[in-house]
GROMACS .gro file of C-alpha atoms in nm:
model
  368
    1MET     CA    1   0.714   0.732   1.096
    2SER     CA    2   1.021   0.561   0.890
    3GLY     CA    3   1.230   0.778   1.188
    4ASP     CA    4   1.047   0.661   1.469
    5THR     CA    5   1.154   0.277   1.413
    6MET     CA    6   1.388   0.130   1.591
    7GLU     CA    7   1.770   0.047   1.552
    8ALA     CA    8   1.842  -0.313   1.579
    9PRO     CA    9   1.570  -0.579   1.507
   10VAL     CA   10   1.629  -0.916   1.690
   11ARG     CA   11   1.592  -1.267   1.450
   12PRO     CA   12   1.390  -1.567   1.628
   13ASP     CA   13   1.644  -1.819   1.834
   14ARG     CA   14   1.477  -2.101   1.558
   15THR     CA   15   1.614  -2.225   1.315
   16ASP     CA   16   1.604  -2.534   1.118
   17GLY     CA   17   1.492  -2.640   0.766
   18ASN     CA   18   1.213  -2.462   0.684
   19ALA     CA   19   1.277  -2.135   0.635
   20PRO     CA   20   1.542  -2.147   0.309
   21ALA     CA   21   1.320  -2.353   0.097
   22PHE     CA   22   1.015  -2.172   0.166
   23ALA     CA   23   1.203  -1.790   0.123
   24ASP     CA   24   1.303  -1.971  -0.214
   25ARG     CA   25   0.938  -2.062  -0.318
   26LEU     CA   26   0.870  -1.670  -0.186
   27ALA     CA   27   1.136  -1.509  -0.451
   28GLU     CA   28   1.002  -1.710  -0.725
   29THR     CA   29   0.685  -1.586  -0.663
   30LEU     CA   30   0.794  -1.244  -0.637
   31ALA     CA   31   1.024  -1.271  -0.910
   32ARG     CA   32   0.713  -1.374  -1.110
   33GLY     CA   33   0.562  -1.046  -1.016
   34TYR     CA   34   0.790  -0.844  -1.237
   35ARG     CA   35   0.616  -1.047  -1.550
   36GLN     CA   36   0.211  -1.088  -1.389
   37ALA     CA   37   0.161  -0.737  -1.133
   38LEU     CA   38   0.001  -0.617  -1.483
   39ILE     CA   39   0.132  -0.266  -1.222
   40VAL     CA   40   0.434  -0.375  -1.271
   41TRP     CA   41   0.530  -0.504  -1.601
   42LEU     CA   42   0.377  -0.175  -1.740
   43ALA     CA   43   0.674   0.038  -1.646
   44ARG     CA   44   0.841  -0.217  -1.735
   45ARG     CA   45   0.737  -0.278  -2.048
   46VAL     CA   46   0.971  -0.025  -2.243
   47ALA     CA   47   1.294  -0.145  -2.051
   48VAL     CA   48   1.259  -0.442  -2.112
   49LEU     CA   49   1.237  -0.418  -2.482
   50LEU     CA   50   1.543  -0.164  -2.490
   51SER     CA   51   1.757  -0.373  -2.260
   52ARG     CA   52   1.682  -0.736  -2.260
   53THR     CA   53   1.999  -0.821  -1.988
   54ARG     CA   54   1.998  -0.540  -1.754
   55THR     CA   55   1.765  -0.254  -1.684
   56ASN     CA   56   1.941   0.092  -1.561
   57TRP     CA   57   1.871   0.438  -1.424
   58PHE     CA   58   1.810   0.516  -1.770
   59THR     CA   59   1.595   0.256  -1.933
   60ALA     CA   60   1.372   0.263  -1.623
   61SER     CA   61   1.308   0.640  -1.646
   62VAL     CA   62   1.261   0.625  -2.038
   63SER     CA   63   0.955   0.277  -1.955
   64VAL     CA   64   0.782   0.533  -1.723
   65LEU     CA   65   0.735   0.830  -1.911
   66ALA     CA   66   0.688   0.632  -2.221
   67MET     CA   67   0.423   0.452  -2.048
   68ALA     CA   68   0.251   0.743  -1.869
   69SER     CA   69   0.276   0.975  -2.153
   70TRP     CA   70   0.155   0.742  -2.476
   71PRO     CA   71  -0.194   0.911  -2.489
   72TYR     CA   72   0.007   1.199  -2.687
   73LEU     CA   73   0.041   0.954  -2.939
   74VAL     CA   74  -0.291   0.946  -2.956
   75ASP     CA   75  -0.383   1.311  -2.953
   76LEU     CA   76  -0.094   1.392  -3.214
   77VAL     CA   77  -0.304   1.136  -3.487
   78LEU     CA   78  -0.614   1.360  -3.330
   79VAL     CA   79  -0.467   1.702  -3.529
   80PHE     CA   80  -0.459   1.548  -3.892
   81VAL     CA   81  -0.732   1.325  -3.830
   82ALA     CA   82  -0.934   1.537  -3.639
   83PRO     CA   83  -0.852   1.863  -3.512
   84ASP     CA   84  -1.197   1.936  -3.347
   85GLN     CA   85  -1.070   1.605  -3.105
   86ALA     CA   86  -0.752   1.762  -3.031
   87PHE     CA   87  -0.670   1.951  -2.748
   88HIS     CA   88  -0.805   2.344  -2.775
   89ASN     CA   89  -0.701   2.561  -2.470
   90THR     CA   90  -0.431   2.595  -2.173
   91ARG     CA   91  -0.695   2.444  -1.938
   92THR     CA   92  -0.739   2.101  -2.107
   93THR     CA   93  -0.348   2.067  -2.205
   94LEU     CA   94  -0.280   2.158  -1.784
   95TYR     CA   95  -0.516   1.855  -1.666
   96THR     CA   96  -0.350   1.605  -1.902
   97VAL     CA   97   0.033   1.728  -1.809
   98ALA     CA   98  -0.117   1.638  -1.402
   99ALA     CA   99  -0.296   1.291  -1.515
  100THR     CA  100   0.003   1.243  -1.647
  101LEU     CA  101   0.228   1.389  -1.376
  102VAL     CA  102   0.013   1.129  -1.151
  103CYS     CA  103   0.040   0.809  -1.385
  104VAL     CA  104   0.446   0.884  -1.419
  105THR     CA  105   0.395   0.855  -1.017
  106ALA     CA  106   0.167   0.525  -0.966
  107LEU     CA  107   0.445   0.410  -1.237
  108ALA     CA  108   0.739   0.478  -1.062
  109LEU     CA  109   0.635   0.358  -0.752
  110ALA     CA  110   0.468   0.092  -0.815
  111TRP     CA  111   0.831  -0.034  -0.959
  112GLY     CA  112   1.028   0.041  -0.686
  113ALA     CA  113   0.765  -0.144  -0.448
  114TRP     CA  114   0.835  -0.432  -0.577
  115LYS     CA  115   1.217  -0.417  -0.594
  116HIS     CA  116   1.136  -0.369  -0.239
  117ALA     CA  117   0.889  -0.605  -0.161
  118GLU     CA  118   1.203  -0.832  -0.288
  119LYS     CA  119   1.416  -0.739   0.056
  120LEU     CA  120   1.061  -0.890   0.266
  121VAL     CA  121   1.180  -1.182   0.130
  122ALA     CA  122   1.411  -1.353   0.410
  123PRO     CA  123   1.179  -1.196   0.744
  124LEU     CA  124   0.840  -1.253   0.606
  125ALA     CA  125   0.988  -1.666   0.545
  126ASP     CA  126   1.198  -1.672   0.845
  127LEU     CA  127   0.852  -1.532   1.036
  128VAL     CA  128   0.621  -1.832   0.903
  129ALA     CA  129   0.898  -2.121   0.872
  130ASP     CA  130   0.713  -2.351   1.152
  131SER     CA  131   0.360  -2.206   1.078
  132PRO     CA  132   0.127  -2.498   0.936
  133GLU     CA  133  -0.019  -2.235   0.674
  134ARG     CA  134   0.241  -2.091   0.577
  135GLU     CA  135   0.160  -2.212   0.157
  136ASP     CA  136  -0.169  -2.003   0.231
  137LEU     CA  137   0.064  -1.733   0.176
  138ILE     CA  138   0.264  -1.820  -0.115
  139ARG     CA  139  -0.201  -1.907  -0.302
  140TRP     CA  140  -0.244  -1.579  -0.137
  141LEU     CA  141  -0.023  -1.401  -0.356
  142ASP     CA  142  -0.110  -1.638  -0.626
  143ARG     CA  143  -0.469  -1.549  -0.610
  144ARG     CA  144  -0.363  -1.146  -0.625
  145LEU     CA  145  -0.196  -1.188  -0.946
  146ARG     CA  146  -0.432  -1.321  -1.129
  147LEU     CA  147  -0.480  -1.090  -1.451
  148ARG     CA  148  -0.810  -1.108  -1.389
  149ARG     CA  149  -0.892  -0.954  -1.054
  150GLN     CA  150  -0.656  -0.647  -1.190
  151LEU     CA  151  -0.825  -0.645  -1.550
  152LEU     CA  152  -1.123  -0.599  -1.297
  153CYS     CA  153  -0.986  -0.306  -1.118
  154ALA     CA  154  -0.859  -0.191  -1.388
  155PHE     CA  155  -1.128  -0.141  -1.596
  156ALA     CA  156  -1.369   0.005  -1.224
  157GLY     CA  157  -1.135   0.279  -1.166
  158VAL     CA  158  -1.193   0.369  -1.526
  159VAL     CA  159  -1.571   0.331  -1.548
  160VAL     CA  160  -1.584   0.529  -1.251
  161SER     CA  161  -1.344   0.826  -1.410
  162ALA     CA  162  -1.485   0.837  -1.750
  163PRO     CA  163  -1.808   1.000  -1.601
  164ILE     CA  164  -1.697   1.250  -1.457
  165LEU     CA  165  -1.575   1.405  -1.776
  166VAL     CA  166  -1.970   1.322  -1.894
  167LEU     CA  167  -2.120   1.499  -1.614
  168THR     CA  168  -1.846   1.829  -1.696
  169ALA     CA  169  -1.996   1.828  -2.012
  170VAL     CA  170  -2.391   1.871  -1.932
  171GLN     CA  171  -2.346   2.123  -1.609
  172PRO     CA  172  -2.307   2.492  -1.688
  173GLY     CA  173  -1.936   2.619  -1.511
  174ASP     CA  174  -1.752   2.351  -1.614
  175VAL     CA  175  -1.410   2.330  -1.558
  176ILE     CA  176  -1.233   2.156  -1.850
  177GLU     CA  177  -1.415   2.066  -2.214
  178PRO     CA  178  -1.417   1.693  -2.290
  179ASN     CA  179  -1.289   1.589  -2.670
  180ALA     CA  180  -1.168   1.269  -2.710
  181ALA     CA  181  -0.800   1.323  -2.624
  182VAL     CA  182  -0.887   1.425  -2.262
  183TYR     CA  183  -1.096   1.142  -2.249
  184VAL     CA  184  -0.810   0.912  -2.388
  185HIS     CA  185  -0.560   1.070  -2.028
  186THR     CA  186  -0.891   1.077  -1.789
  187CYS     CA  187  -0.949   0.661  -1.859
  188TRP     CA  188  -0.554   0.641  -1.883
  189LEU     CA  189  -0.551   0.771  -1.526
  190GLY     CA  190  -0.846   0.540  -1.409
  191PHE     CA  191  -0.674   0.194  -1.535
  192LEU     CA  192  -0.296   0.264  -1.376
  193GLY     CA  193  -0.558   0.430  -1.078
  194GLY     CA  194  -0.763   0.104  -1.011
  195ILE     CA  195  -0.431  -0.125  -1.041
  196THR     CA  196  -0.248   0.085  -0.786
  197LEU     CA  197  -0.556   0.090  -0.582
  198TYR     CA  198  -0.612  -0.310  -0.610
  199TRP     CA  199  -0.209  -0.362  -0.481
  200LEU     CA  200  -0.288  -0.060  -0.208
  201ILE     CA  201  -0.510  -0.305  -0.056
  202THR     CA  202  -0.338  -0.631  -0.143
  203VAL     CA  203  -0.014  -0.466   0.056
  204ALA     CA  204  -0.219  -0.344   0.326
  205ASP     CA  205  -0.410  -0.687   0.374
  206LEU     CA  206  -0.086  -0.920   0.484
  207PRO     CA  207  -0.077  -0.800   0.815
  208LEU     CA  208  -0.442  -0.976   0.848
  209ARG     CA  209  -0.317  -1.288   0.648
  210LEU     CA  210  -0.015  -1.310   0.859
  211ARG     CA  211  -0.269  -1.261   1.180
  212LYS     CA  212  -0.414  -1.584   1.120
  213TYR     CA  213  -0.121  -1.849   1.099
  214THR     CA  214  -0.022  -2.003   1.414
  215GLY     CA  215   0.354  -2.118   1.546
  216LEU     CA  216   0.460  -1.746   1.418
  217ARG     CA  217   0.913  -1.725   1.492
  218LEU     CA  218   0.875  -1.416   1.743
  219ALA     CA  219   1.226  -1.327   1.899
  220TRP     CA  220   1.139  -1.453   2.260
  221ILE     CA  221   1.335  -1.198   2.386
  222ASP     CA  222   1.138  -0.906   2.207
  223PRO     CA  223   0.877  -0.998   2.004
  224ALA     CA  224   0.778  -0.617   1.862
  225ARG     CA  225   1.186  -0.575   1.708
  226THR     CA  226   1.150  -0.938   1.508
  227PHE     CA  227   1.316  -0.857   1.210
  228ALA     CA  228   1.058  -0.919   1.011
  229ILE     CA  229   0.789  -0.726   1.219
  230VAL     CA  230   1.026  -0.415   1.183
  231ARG     CA  231   1.090  -0.456   0.791
  232LEU     CA  232   0.714  -0.433   0.714
  233CYS     CA  233   0.711  -0.149   0.975
  234HIS     CA  234   0.924   0.037   0.805
  235CYS     CA  235   0.805  -0.095   0.480
  236TYR     CA  236   0.419   0.089   0.576
  237ALA     CA  237   0.612   0.358   0.716
  238LEU     CA  238   0.714   0.459   0.378
  239VAL     CA  239   0.377   0.373   0.186
  240SER     CA  240   0.230   0.638   0.507
  241VAL     CA  241   0.365   0.874   0.355
  242ALA     CA  242   0.319   0.829  -0.019
  243MET     CA  243  -0.065   0.803   0.088
  244ALA     CA  244   0.015   1.127   0.272
  245LEU     CA  245   0.149   1.296  -0.004
  246GLY     CA  246  -0.148   1.189  -0.245
  247VAL     CA  247  -0.413   1.290   0.015
  248VAL     CA  248  -0.268   1.615   0.035
  249THR     CA  249  -0.246   1.692  -0.388
  250ILE     CA  250  -0.540   1.558  -0.418
  251GLU     CA  251  -0.693   1.818  -0.173
  252ALA     CA  252  -0.446   2.088  -0.329
  253ALA     CA  253  -0.606   2.031  -0.642
  254ALA     CA  254  -0.987   1.994  -0.595
  255ILE     CA  255  -0.945   2.343  -0.419
  256VAL     CA  256  -0.775   2.498  -0.735
  257LEU     CA  257  -1.076   2.330  -0.895
  258GLY     CA  258  -1.348   2.487  -0.713
  259TYR     CA  259  -1.200   2.812  -0.789
  260GLN     CA  260  -1.283   2.744  -1.180
  261ASN     CA  261  -1.642   2.734  -1.013
  262PRO     CA  262  -1.731   2.384  -1.130
  263GLY     CA  263  -2.101   2.309  -1.142
  264PRO     CA  264  -2.326   2.063  -0.917
  265TYR     CA  265  -2.226   1.765  -0.977
  266LEU     CA  266  -1.844   1.825  -1.039
  267HIS     CA  267  -1.866   2.003  -0.715
  268ALA     CA  268  -2.052   1.700  -0.504
  269PHE     CA  269  -1.730   1.418  -0.665
  270LEU     CA  270  -1.494   1.756  -0.539
  271LEU     CA  271  -1.648   1.718  -0.212
  272GLY     CA  272  -1.615   1.353  -0.165
  273PHE     CA  273  -1.306   1.204  -0.331
  274PRO     CA  274  -1.056   1.375  -0.083
  275VAL     CA  275  -1.280   1.199   0.168
  276VAL     CA  276  -1.246   0.896  -0.017
  277ALA     CA  277  -0.870   0.892  -0.077
  278ALA     CA  278  -0.813   0.992   0.293
  279GLY     CA  279  -1.046   0.704   0.392
  280ILE     CA  280  -0.821   0.460   0.203
  281ALA     CA  281  -0.462   0.580   0.362
  282LEU     CA  282  -0.589   0.553   0.685
  283TYR     CA  283  -0.686   0.209   0.614
  284VAL     CA  284  -0.367   0.157   0.452
  285GLY     CA  285  -0.131   0.333   0.683
  286VAL     CA  286  -0.281   0.268   1.009
  287GLN     CA  287  -0.431  -0.088   1.015
  288PRO     CA  288  -0.145  -0.286   0.910
  289TYR     CA  289   0.041  -0.115   1.207
  290VAL     CA  290  -0.266  -0.184   1.431
  291THR     CA  291  -0.267  -0.516   1.309
  292LEU     CA  292   0.109  -0.591   1.361
  293SER     CA  293   0.046  -0.474   1.705
  294ARG     CA  294  -0.293  -0.698   1.790
  295MET     CA  295  -0.037  -0.983   1.663
  296VAL     CA  296   0.269  -0.948   1.901
  297ARG     CA  297   0.038  -0.855   2.189
  298ARG     CA  298  -0.147  -1.229   2.069
  299HIS     CA  299   0.206  -1.425   2.066
  300LEU     CA  300   0.302  -1.214   2.436
  301ASP     CA  301  -0.027  -1.392   2.621
  302GLU     CA  302   0.041  -1.709   2.502
  303VAL     CA  303   0.452  -1.624   2.667
  304ILE     CA  304   0.253  -1.536   3.042
  305SER     CA  305  -0.043  -1.740   3.018
  306PRO     CA  306   0.130  -2.013   3.209
  307LEU     CA  307   0.185  -1.707   3.426
  308MET     CA  308  -0.176  -1.645   3.457
  309ALA     CA  309  -0.286  -2.050   3.632
  310PRO     CA  310  -0.618  -1.976   3.893
  311SER     CA  311  -0.530  -1.979   4.214
  312ASP     CA  312  -0.703  -2.171   4.497
  313THR     CA  313  -0.811  -1.989   4.748
  314PRO     CA  314  -0.685  -1.656   4.840
  315SER     CA  315  -0.461  -1.800   5.125
  316ASP     CA  316  -0.246  -2.045   4.812
  317ALA     CA  317  -0.173  -1.699   4.563
  318LEU     CA  318   0.057  -1.590   4.867
  319THR     CA  319   0.192  -1.920   4.920
  320ARG     CA  320   0.232  -1.881   4.563
  321HIS     CA  321   0.365  -1.517   4.545
  322GLY     CA  322   0.590  -1.543   4.779
  323ASP     CA  323   0.792  -1.884   4.637
  324SER     CA  324   0.744  -1.784   4.249
  325GLU     CA  325   0.967  -1.418   4.292
  326ALA     CA  326   1.106  -1.536   3.940
  327ASP     CA  327   0.733  -1.590   3.762
  328VAL     CA  328   0.691  -1.233   3.902
  329THR     CA  329   1.030  -1.138   3.782
  330ALA     CA  330   0.922  -1.267   3.446
  331TYR     CA  331   0.500  -1.143   3.452
  332THR     CA  332   0.671  -0.828   3.486
  333TYR     CA  333   0.937  -0.798   3.170
  334PHE     CA  334   0.693  -0.931   2.932
  335ALA     CA  335   0.363  -0.713   3.048
  336ALA     CA  336   0.533  -0.440   2.951
  337LEU     CA  337   0.680  -0.504   2.594
  338ARG     CA  338   0.551  -0.270   2.364
  339THR     CA  339   0.383  -0.451   2.048
  340LEU     CA  340   0.545  -0.245   1.792
  341PRO     CA  341   0.895  -0.139   1.709
  342ILE     CA  342   0.819   0.208   1.645
  343ARG     CA  343   0.605   0.487   1.862
  344THR     CA  344   0.208   0.487   1.897
  345SER     CA  345   0.222   0.846   1.934
  346ALA     CA  346   0.377   0.866   1.535
  347ILE     CA  347   0.007   0.683   1.456
  348LEU     CA  348  -0.124   0.905   1.645
  349GLN     CA  349   0.041   1.211   1.449
  350TYR     CA  350  -0.040   1.055   1.108
  351VAL     CA  351  -0.419   1.013   1.168
  352ALA     CA  352  -0.465   1.348   1.264
  353GLY     CA  353  -0.239   1.465   1.026
  354ILE     CA  354  -0.459   1.348   0.755
  355LEU     CA  355  -0.790   1.454   0.955
  356ALA     CA  356  -0.679   1.796   1.010
  357SER     CA  357  -0.641   1.825   0.607
  358LEU     CA  358  -0.971   1.707   0.564
  359ILE     CA  359  -1.059   1.932   0.821
  360VAL     CA  360  -0.884   2.263   0.625
  361TYR     CA  361  -1.010   2.125   0.346
  362PHE     CA  362  -1.348   2.150   0.408
  363VAL     CA  363  -1.332   2.459   0.616
  364GLN     CA  364  -1.148   2.617   0.274
  365GLN     CA  365  -1.447   2.471   0.064
  366THR     CA  366  -1.664   2.664   0.266
  367ILE     CA  367  -1.546   2.969   0.268
  368SER     CA  368  -1.479   2.966  -0.111
   0.00000   0.00000   0.00000
């Protein structure tokens, strides 16, 4: 969908002293995220230790790989302390390698996404500079950065992931032989998965917050191409692509596991989890666009509301039409404007792609 973003954004025509001061506070809040957003803090931990001044691609790569693969240190200890709890076969080894790759992806994308969020500071500050509710945006971000909330979601991910291995251990035809090494990798994967989901929901909820604010600064000539709206749409296009790839990967992994003759519990999970992943992908990838569109439409309705004054009689309407050709031209122009800087067909293609992948997945499961 990123390829459908329109070329040139339009900046609002109003300026005052509110935007710079608010932008500074918003930038400070995002800067604190490098220390308080748990998944970003984890991704950067080794890089900060390696380079106190400034990180580069090498230290960043080492940091992400180290934080994603630290469970292998536990595996190494288990080889000497409790050999029966270490890896036994190729299947469990492949499983842990796949889990580590998912962790690498989650950490890398989180760090990259936070750096990309810094580009939203100026346009967002300009968008809400005149809004009396603008301070609520910083307070909301402060609440989302609280460690207790993040840990709650992280451990919820652990609680969901660990029982899956327990179920595979008590059923016939299990795919993976659970032991301490596998549990460590699975729990770490669930931990990072819970935090990732927490921040995905946070990103998707941003337009819902903005829609509640009044006095937003949108470009008068084409509100949908306001710089903040264009930036947000570009951001959500990247998120949508990542979510679509995630859904396809989950479905592919479920198909591979389905060929291994899983027991009834794991089979039920393999049927349900892709559906949940697709639902999250649709919420994170579609809801923001719908909300931004409704926000722009509300603004356009406010623009043309003076032209919608009722007439007393039919003849009065004819008289006003004859005297207000400029009003009719203005109404025609604003009523025909787009509410998003991307084509609606791109969003529909995304929805159709997610639903089609689910249909193909279920057809394949039924045949197999």
